[in-house]
Amino acid sequence: MPTEIAARDRLIVALDLPGVAEAEAMIERLGDSVTFYKIGMELTYAGGLGLAERLAASGKHVFMDLKLHDIPNTVERATRQIAKLGARFLTVHGFSQSMKAALAGAAGSSLELLAVTVMTSYDDADLAAAGYAMTVKELVAHRAVQARDIGIHGLILSPEETALVRPLVGPGMQLVTPGIRPAGSDVGDQKRIMTPALAIAGGADRLVVGRPVTGAADPAAAAESIVADIDSAVALVGKTNRA
Ligand code: C5P
């Protein structure tokens, strides 16, 4: 029986900040309002691995957004290192070899893998230029099913893709969506956006939110408001919850 995900654990705050000091100051300001953090390449390459380890040791959930893709031996060994940090999520590009290698590297740990199906910066013309005879939607669907069959735990998707993908992969995969903007907030460079409540109602399990929280005058209040929005959507749609 799947256990319930608390609304607060559905919010993942992206620490897209230039250095560890800035990230630690933000984590301090956010306090108990945020339980889950995403650390991407920028912060990782600026000393963020130690921060990830400290965050995990302090009881927060850590999502390492490193989008691994290399020969299987390298992906497996790199994944094993990330698992040692105590991270909860790690992204891997949705290629069979990389996904299988990452699963092998995560074996025996509590690290869960999220596959990136197709980068949201890609359109059909970019795929054609890269040699794919598929549309973005077709490739997203193809890779989502492949990820499920390989045993990957979840997918990173735009909130507009969850309705297409959920029926393909079933209830067991975690769908994690960036591109979230609370009503009335700055869109920034995101093109396909949704409010937290709509994204949850549309099938997302967890939301990645960066600037609407970290750029707010009161980040903790912004996080609380998103958690409340998520909570109301979960109650409304009677979501099937997974831990
Ligand atoms: O600040 P904002 O809420 O736009 O941040 C969204 C986060 O999600 C960033 O860390 C960004 O890199 C990440 N992301 C995204 N779109 C994707 C994959 C990841 O916005 N397709």
mmCIF file of C-alpha atoms and ligand atoms in Angstrom:
data_model
loop_
_atom_site.group_PDB
_atom_site.id
_atom_site.type_symbol
_atom_site.label_atom_id
_atom_site.label_comp_id
_atom_site.label_asym_id
_atom_site.label_seq_id
_atom_site.Cartn_x
_atom_site.Cartn_y
_atom_site.Cartn_z
ATOM 1 C CA MET A 1 0.000 0.000 0.000
ATOM 2 C CA PRO A 2 1.648 3.268 -1.054
ATOM 3 C CA THR A 3 2.062 5.781 1.729
ATOM 4 C CA GLU A 4 0.892 9.330 1.361
ATOM 5 C CA ILE A 5 3.195 12.136 0.245
ATOM 6 C CA ALA A 6 2.763 15.184 2.468
ATOM 7 C CA ALA A 7 1.906 18.330 0.479
ATOM 8 C CA ARG A 8 5.113 19.936 1.758
ATOM 9 C CA ASP A 9 7.235 17.087 0.383
ATOM 10 C CA ARG A 10 5.693 17.668 -3.044
ATOM 11 C CA LEU A 11 7.448 21.044 -3.310
ATOM 12 C CA ILE A 12 11.074 20.803 -4.437
ATOM 13 C CA VAL A 13 12.912 24.128 -4.292
ATOM 14 C CA ALA A 14 15.620 24.569 -6.945
ATOM 15 C CA LEU A 15 18.741 26.050 -5.369
ATOM 16 C CA ASP A 16 19.835 27.781 -8.586
ATOM 17 C CA LEU A 17 22.312 29.983 -6.784
ATOM 18 C CA PRO A 18 25.939 30.755 -7.637
ATOM 19 C CA GLY A 19 27.594 29.419 -4.508
ATOM 20 C CA VAL A 20 27.300 27.390 -1.349
ATOM 21 C CA ALA A 21 27.186 30.477 0.902
ATOM 22 C CA GLU A 22 24.180 31.886 -0.991
ATOM 23 C CA ALA A 23 22.477 28.474 -0.941
ATOM 24 C CA GLU A 24 23.064 28.041 2.797
ATOM 25 C CA ALA A 25 21.657 31.512 3.489
ATOM 26 C CA MET A 26 18.533 30.650 1.460
ATOM 27 C CA ILE A 27 18.117 27.283 3.231
ATOM 28 C CA GLU A 28 18.388 29.105 6.564
ATOM 29 C CA ARG A 29 15.699 31.614 5.524
ATOM 30 C CA LEU A 30 13.397 28.850 4.293
ATOM 31 C CA GLY A 31 13.753 26.847 7.511
ATOM 32 C CA ASP A 32 10.974 24.308 8.045
ATOM 33 C CA SER A 33 8.892 25.626 5.118
ATOM 34 C CA VAL A 34 10.894 23.488 2.654
ATOM 35 C CA THR A 35 11.799 19.813 3.019
ATOM 36 C CA PHE A 36 13.112 19.053 -0.483
ATOM 37 C CA TYR A 37 15.896 20.808 -2.408
ATOM 38 C CA LYS A 38 17.209 20.455 -5.940
ATOM 39 C CA ILE A 39 20.896 20.999 -6.593
ATOM 40 C CA GLY A 40 21.810 21.382 -10.255
ATOM 41 C CA MET A 41 25.053 21.529 -12.186
ATOM 42 C CA GLU A 42 25.840 25.162 -11.365
ATOM 43 C CA LEU A 43 25.868 24.662 -7.606
ATOM 44 C CA THR A 44 27.391 21.183 -7.834
ATOM 45 C CA TYR A 45 30.353 22.585 -9.750
ATOM 46 C CA ALA A 46 30.667 25.370 -7.177
ATOM 47 C CA GLY A 47 31.208 22.997 -4.237
ATOM 48 C CA GLY A 48 27.625 21.796 -3.898
ATOM 49 C CA LEU A 49 28.369 18.124 -3.255
ATOM 50 C CA GLY A 50 29.345 18.820 0.344
ATOM 51 C CA LEU A 51 26.211 20.906 0.758
ATOM 52 C CA ALA A 52 24.113 18.026 -0.628
ATOM 53 C CA GLU A 53 25.642 15.668 1.907
ATOM 54 C CA ARG A 54 25.046 18.092 4.795
ATOM 55 C CA LEU A 55 21.467 18.740 3.707
ATOM 56 C CA ALA A 56 20.705 15.021 3.512
ATOM 57 C CA ALA A 57 22.337 14.442 6.908
ATOM 58 C CA SER A 58 20.166 17.226 8.385
ATOM 59 C CA GLY A 59 17.031 15.354 7.298
ATOM 60 C CA LYS A 60 16.159 17.239 4.097
ATOM 61 C CA HIS A 61 15.476 15.420 0.841
ATOM 62 C CA VAL A 62 18.027 16.146 -1.863
ATOM 63 C CA PHE A 63 17.483 15.973 -5.607
ATOM 64 C CA MET A 64 20.736 15.996 -7.609
ATOM 65 C CA ASP A 65 19.833 17.293 -11.067
ATOM 66 C CA LEU A 66 22.973 16.183 -12.880
ATOM 67 C CA LYS A 67 21.355 14.668 -15.990
ATOM 68 C CA LEU A 68 23.885 11.858 -16.355
ATOM 69 C CA HIS A 69 24.609 10.432 -19.793
ATOM 70 C CA ASP A 70 27.854 8.644 -20.668
ATOM 71 C CA ILE A 71 29.083 5.111 -21.326
ATOM 72 C CA PRO A 72 27.395 2.647 -18.942
ATOM 73 C CA ASN A 73 30.473 2.044 -16.790
ATOM 74 C CA THR A 74 30.867 5.772 -16.111
ATOM 75 C CA VAL A 75 27.164 6.348 -15.438
ATOM 76 C CA GLU A 76 27.027 3.401 -13.033
ATOM 77 C CA ARG A 77 30.075 4.532 -11.070
ATOM 78 C CA ALA A 78 28.990 8.180 -10.991
ATOM 79 C CA THR A 79 25.550 7.141 -9.739
ATOM 80 C CA ARG A 80 27.138 5.101 -6.964
ATOM 81 C CA GLN A 81 28.998 8.211 -5.782
ATOM 82 C CA ILE A 82 25.772 10.265 -5.730
ATOM 83 C CA ALA A 83 24.012 7.490 -3.790
ATOM 84 C CA LYS A 84 26.738 7.740 -1.127
ATOM 85 C CA LEU A 85 25.816 11.401 -0.515
ATOM 86 C CA GLY A 86 22.421 10.315 0.773
ATOM 87 C CA ALA A 87 20.565 11.992 -2.103
ATOM 88 C CA ARG A 88 16.960 10.972 -2.740
ATOM 89 C CA PHE A 89 16.638 11.754 -6.489
ATOM 90 C CA LEU A 90 19.100 11.853 -9.385
ATOM 91 C CA THR A 91 18.346 12.688 -13.012
ATOM 92 C CA VAL A 92 19.642 10.655 -15.933
ATOM 93 C CA HIS A 93 18.947 11.207 -19.622
ATOM 94 C CA GLY A 94 16.304 8.837 -20.935
ATOM 95 C CA PHE A 95 18.567 6.602 -23.029
ATOM 96 C CA SER A 96 18.281 2.874 -22.271
ATOM 97 C CA GLN A 97 21.994 2.330 -21.626
ATOM 98 C CA SER A 98 22.263 5.260 -19.248
ATOM 99 C CA MET A 99 19.054 4.410 -17.406
ATOM 100 C CA LYS A 100 20.082 0.757 -16.885
ATOM 101 C CA ALA A 101 23.573 1.769 -15.771
ATOM 102 C CA ALA A 102 22.197 4.315 -13.294
ATOM 103 C CA LEU A 103 19.865 1.691 -11.833
ATOM 104 C CA ALA A 104 22.829 -0.642 -11.372
ATOM 105 C CA GLY A 105 24.760 2.165 -9.641
ATOM 106 C CA ALA A 106 21.829 2.944 -7.326
ATOM 107 C CA ALA A 107 21.324 -0.714 -6.345
ATOM 108 C CA GLY A 108 21.274 -1.230 -2.603
ATOM 109 C CA SER A 109 20.762 2.478 -1.860
ATOM 110 C CA SER A 110 17.667 4.616 -1.362
ATOM 111 C CA LEU A 111 18.495 6.771 -4.400
ATOM 112 C CA GLU A 112 15.612 7.042 -6.875
ATOM 113 C CA LEU A 113 16.213 7.833 -10.535
ATOM 114 C CA LEU A 114 14.286 10.302 -12.630
ATOM 115 C CA ALA A 115 14.644 10.133 -16.405
ATOM 116 C CA VAL A 116 14.669 13.241 -18.553
ATOM 117 C CA THR A 117 12.661 12.234 -21.616
ATOM 118 C CA VAL A 118 13.311 15.131 -24.024
ATOM 119 C CA MET A 119 14.761 18.456 -22.911
ATOM 120 C CA THR A 120 12.012 21.070 -22.944
ATOM 121 C CA SER A 121 14.288 23.402 -24.900
ATOM 122 C CA TYR A 122 13.989 20.973 -27.854
ATOM 123 C CA ASP A 123 11.263 21.261 -30.472
ATOM 124 C CA ASP A 124 10.477 18.990 -33.424
ATOM 125 C CA ALA A 125 12.996 20.806 -35.649
ATOM 126 C CA ASP A 126 15.782 20.308 -33.074
ATOM 127 C CA LEU A 127 15.011 16.576 -32.972
ATOM 128 C CA ALA A 128 15.077 16.375 -36.781
ATOM 129 C CA ALA A 129 18.423 18.193 -36.790
ATOM 130 C CA ALA A 130 19.724 15.643 -34.280
ATOM 131 C CA GLY A 131 18.660 12.816 -36.611
ATOM 132 C CA TYR A 132 15.438 11.669 -34.935
ATOM 133 C CA ALA A 133 12.471 10.785 -37.156
ATOM 134 C CA MET A 134 10.013 11.474 -34.317
ATOM 135 C CA THR A 135 8.167 14.444 -32.934
ATOM 136 C CA VAL A 136 8.882 15.592 -29.391
ATOM 137 C CA LYS A 137 5.609 14.077 -28.206
ATOM 138 C CA GLU A 138 6.382 10.718 -29.850
ATOM 139 C CA LEU A 139 9.868 10.612 -28.359
ATOM 140 C CA VAL A 140 8.613 11.629 -24.898
ATOM 141 C CA ALA A 141 6.041 8.798 -25.036
ATOM 142 C CA HIS A 142 8.613 6.281 -26.339
ATOM 143 C CA ARG A 143 11.170 7.102 -23.661
ATOM 144 C CA ALA A 144 8.599 7.270 -20.863
ATOM 145 C CA VAL A 145 7.488 3.701 -21.605
ATOM 146 C CA GLN A 146 11.100 2.553 -21.940
ATOM 147 C CA ALA A 147 11.961 4.153 -18.580
ATOM 148 C CA ARG A 148 9.009 2.409 -16.934
ATOM 149 C CA ASP A 149 9.971 -0.971 -18.430
ATOM 150 C CA ILE A 150 13.574 -0.578 -17.269
ATOM 151 C CA GLY A 151 12.369 0.167 -13.730
ATOM 152 C CA ILE A 152 13.199 3.877 -13.476
ATOM 153 C CA HIS A 153 11.356 5.486 -10.549
ATOM 154 C CA GLY A 154 10.100 8.644 -12.190
ATOM 155 C CA LEU A 155 10.228 11.203 -14.973
ATOM 156 C CA ILE A 156 10.947 14.897 -15.348
ATOM 157 C CA LEU A 157 8.300 16.411 -17.562
ATOM 158 C CA SER A 158 6.809 19.730 -18.489
ATOM 159 C CA PRO A 159 3.433 20.113 -16.721
ATOM 160 C CA GLU A 160 1.784 19.964 -20.140
ATOM 161 C CA GLU A 161 3.125 16.449 -20.739
ATOM 162 C CA THR A 162 1.792 14.749 -17.601
ATOM 163 C CA ALA A 163 -1.652 14.129 -19.108
ATOM 164 C CA LEU A 164 -0.057 12.383 -22.109
ATOM 165 C CA VAL A 165 2.403 10.359 -20.052
ATOM 166 C CA ARG A 166 0.426 9.277 -16.959
ATOM 167 C CA PRO A 167 -1.817 6.842 -18.848
ATOM 168 C CA LEU A 168 1.253 5.379 -20.599
ATOM 169 C CA VAL A 169 3.297 4.709 -17.465
ATOM 170 C CA GLY A 170 0.549 4.016 -14.917
ATOM 171 C CA PRO A 171 0.347 5.215 -11.316
ATOM 172 C CA GLY A 172 3.667 3.802 -10.113
ATOM 173 C CA MET A 173 6.051 6.373 -11.591
ATOM 174 C CA GLN A 174 6.659 9.727 -9.948
ATOM 175 C CA LEU A 175 6.049 12.603 -12.340
ATOM 176 C CA VAL A 176 8.101 15.644 -11.406
ATOM 177 C CA THR A 177 7.459 18.931 -13.188
ATOM 178 C CA PRO A 178 9.346 22.235 -13.398
ATOM 179 C CA GLY A 179 7.821 25.238 -15.186
ATOM 180 C CA ILE A 180 5.612 26.107 -12.215
ATOM 181 C CA ARG A 181 4.429 29.648 -11.605
ATOM 182 C CA PRO A 182 1.994 30.628 -8.845
ATOM 183 C CA ALA A 183 -0.787 32.864 -10.181
ATOM 184 C CA GLY A 184 0.472 36.417 -10.614
ATOM 185 C CA SER A 185 4.207 35.614 -10.364
ATOM 186 C CA ASP A 186 6.918 36.456 -12.894
ATOM 187 C CA VAL A 187 7.121 34.001 -15.792
ATOM 188 C CA GLY A 188 10.854 34.631 -16.354
ATOM 189 C CA ASP A 189 12.247 32.518 -19.199
ATOM 190 C CA GLN A 190 9.767 29.650 -18.768
ATOM 191 C CA LYS A 191 7.463 29.268 -21.760
ATOM 192 C CA ARG A 192 5.111 26.450 -20.816
ATOM 193 C CA ILE A 193 3.980 27.162 -17.299
ATOM 194 C CA MET A 194 1.242 26.078 -14.913
ATOM 195 C CA THR A 195 0.140 27.020 -11.407
ATOM 196 C CA PRO A 196 0.995 24.542 -8.630
ATOM 197 C CA ALA A 197 -2.629 23.476 -8.194
ATOM 198 C CA LEU A 198 -3.204 22.892 -11.912
ATOM 199 C CA ALA A 199 0.019 20.915 -12.263
ATOM 200 C CA ILE A 200 -0.956 18.639 -9.351
ATOM 201 C CA ALA A 201 -4.495 18.278 -10.659
ATOM 202 C CA GLY A 202 -3.033 17.433 -14.080
ATOM 203 C CA GLY A 203 -1.110 14.456 -12.728
ATOM 204 C CA ALA A 204 2.189 15.760 -11.340
ATOM 205 C CA ASP A 205 3.383 14.184 -8.077
ATOM 206 C CA ARG A 206 6.034 16.750 -7.191
ATOM 207 C CA LEU A 207 6.829 20.255 -8.407
ATOM 208 C CA VAL A 208 10.224 21.878 -8.928
ATOM 209 C CA VAL A 209 10.056 25.603 -8.186
ATOM 210 C CA GLY A 210 13.002 27.966 -8.305
ATOM 211 C CA ARG A 211 12.710 31.724 -8.702
ATOM 212 C CA PRO A 212 9.122 32.111 -7.449
ATOM 213 C CA VAL A 213 10.487 30.978 -4.060
ATOM 214 C CA THR A 214 14.168 31.969 -4.029
ATOM 215 C CA GLY A 215 13.495 35.340 -5.691
ATOM 216 C CA ALA A 216 10.564 36.263 -3.445
ATOM 217 C CA ALA A 217 10.812 39.086 -0.908
ATOM 218 C CA ASP A 218 9.766 36.525 1.713
ATOM 219 C CA PRO A 219 10.872 33.088 0.412
ATOM 220 C CA ALA A 220 9.397 31.134 3.345
ATOM 221 C CA ALA A 221 5.993 32.785 2.861
ATOM 222 C CA ALA A 222 6.165 32.044 -0.888
ATOM 223 C CA ALA A 223 6.939 28.385 -0.137
ATOM 224 C CA GLU A 224 4.097 28.172 2.397
ATOM 225 C CA SER A 225 1.692 29.625 -0.117
ATOM 226 C CA ILE A 226 2.706 27.040 -2.769
ATOM 227 C CA VAL A 227 2.368 24.212 -0.231
ATOM 228 C CA ALA A 228 -1.158 25.454 0.598
ATOM 229 C CA ASP A 229 -1.983 25.548 -3.118
ATOM 230 C CA ILE A 230 -0.686 21.983 -3.540
ATOM 231 C CA ASP A 231 -2.617 20.842 -0.480
ATOM 232 C CA SER A 232 -5.898 22.212 -1.808
ATOM 233 C CA ALA A 233 -5.332 20.581 -5.220
ATOM 234 C CA VAL A 234 -4.510 17.214 -3.639
ATOM 235 C CA ALA A 235 -7.697 17.390 -1.556
ATOM 236 C CA LEU A 236 -9.722 18.386 -4.617
ATOM 237 C CA VAL A 237 -8.584 15.627 -6.953
ATOM 238 C CA GLY A 238 -8.310 12.931 -4.273
ATOM 239 C CA LYS A 239 -4.870 12.093 -5.532
ATOM 240 C CA THR A 240 -3.442 8.604 -5.403
ATOM 241 C CA ASN A 241 -0.442 9.207 -3.235
ATOM 242 C CA ARG A 242 2.909 7.580 -3.446
ATOM 243 C CA ALA A 243 5.849 7.924 -1.113
HETATM 244 O O1 C5P B 1 13.225 29.288 -11.462
HETATM 245 P P1 C5P B 1 12.393 28.206 -12.076
HETATM 246 O O2 C5P B 1 11.156 27.858 -11.263
HETATM 247 O O3 C5P B 1 12.082 28.458 -13.535
HETATM 248 O O4 C5P B 1 13.349 26.931 -11.996
HETATM 249 C C1 C5P B 1 12.997 25.705 -12.573
HETATM 250 C C2 C5P B 1 14.069 24.687 -12.321
HETATM 251 O O5 C5P B 1 13.743 23.513 -13.033
HETATM 252 C C3 C5P B 1 15.450 25.091 -12.790
HETATM 253 O O6 C5P B 1 16.395 24.476 -11.907
HETATM 254 C C4 C5P B 1 15.559 24.497 -14.170
HETATM 255 O O7 C5P B 1 16.873 24.205 -14.552
HETATM 256 C C5 C5P B 1 14.756 23.202 -13.976
HETATM 257 N N1 C5P B 1 14.236 22.658 -15.218
HETATM 258 C C6 C5P B 1 13.372 23.339 -16.037
HETATM 259 N N2 C5P B 1 12.896 22.768 -17.178
HETATM 260 C C7 C5P B 1 13.286 21.544 -17.504
HETATM 261 C C8 C5P B 1 14.150 20.822 -16.690
HETATM 262 C C9 C5P B 1 14.610 21.414 -15.530
HETATM 263 O O8 C5P B 1 12.990 24.477 -15.744
HETATM 264 N N3 C5P B 1 12.807 20.999 -18.587
#
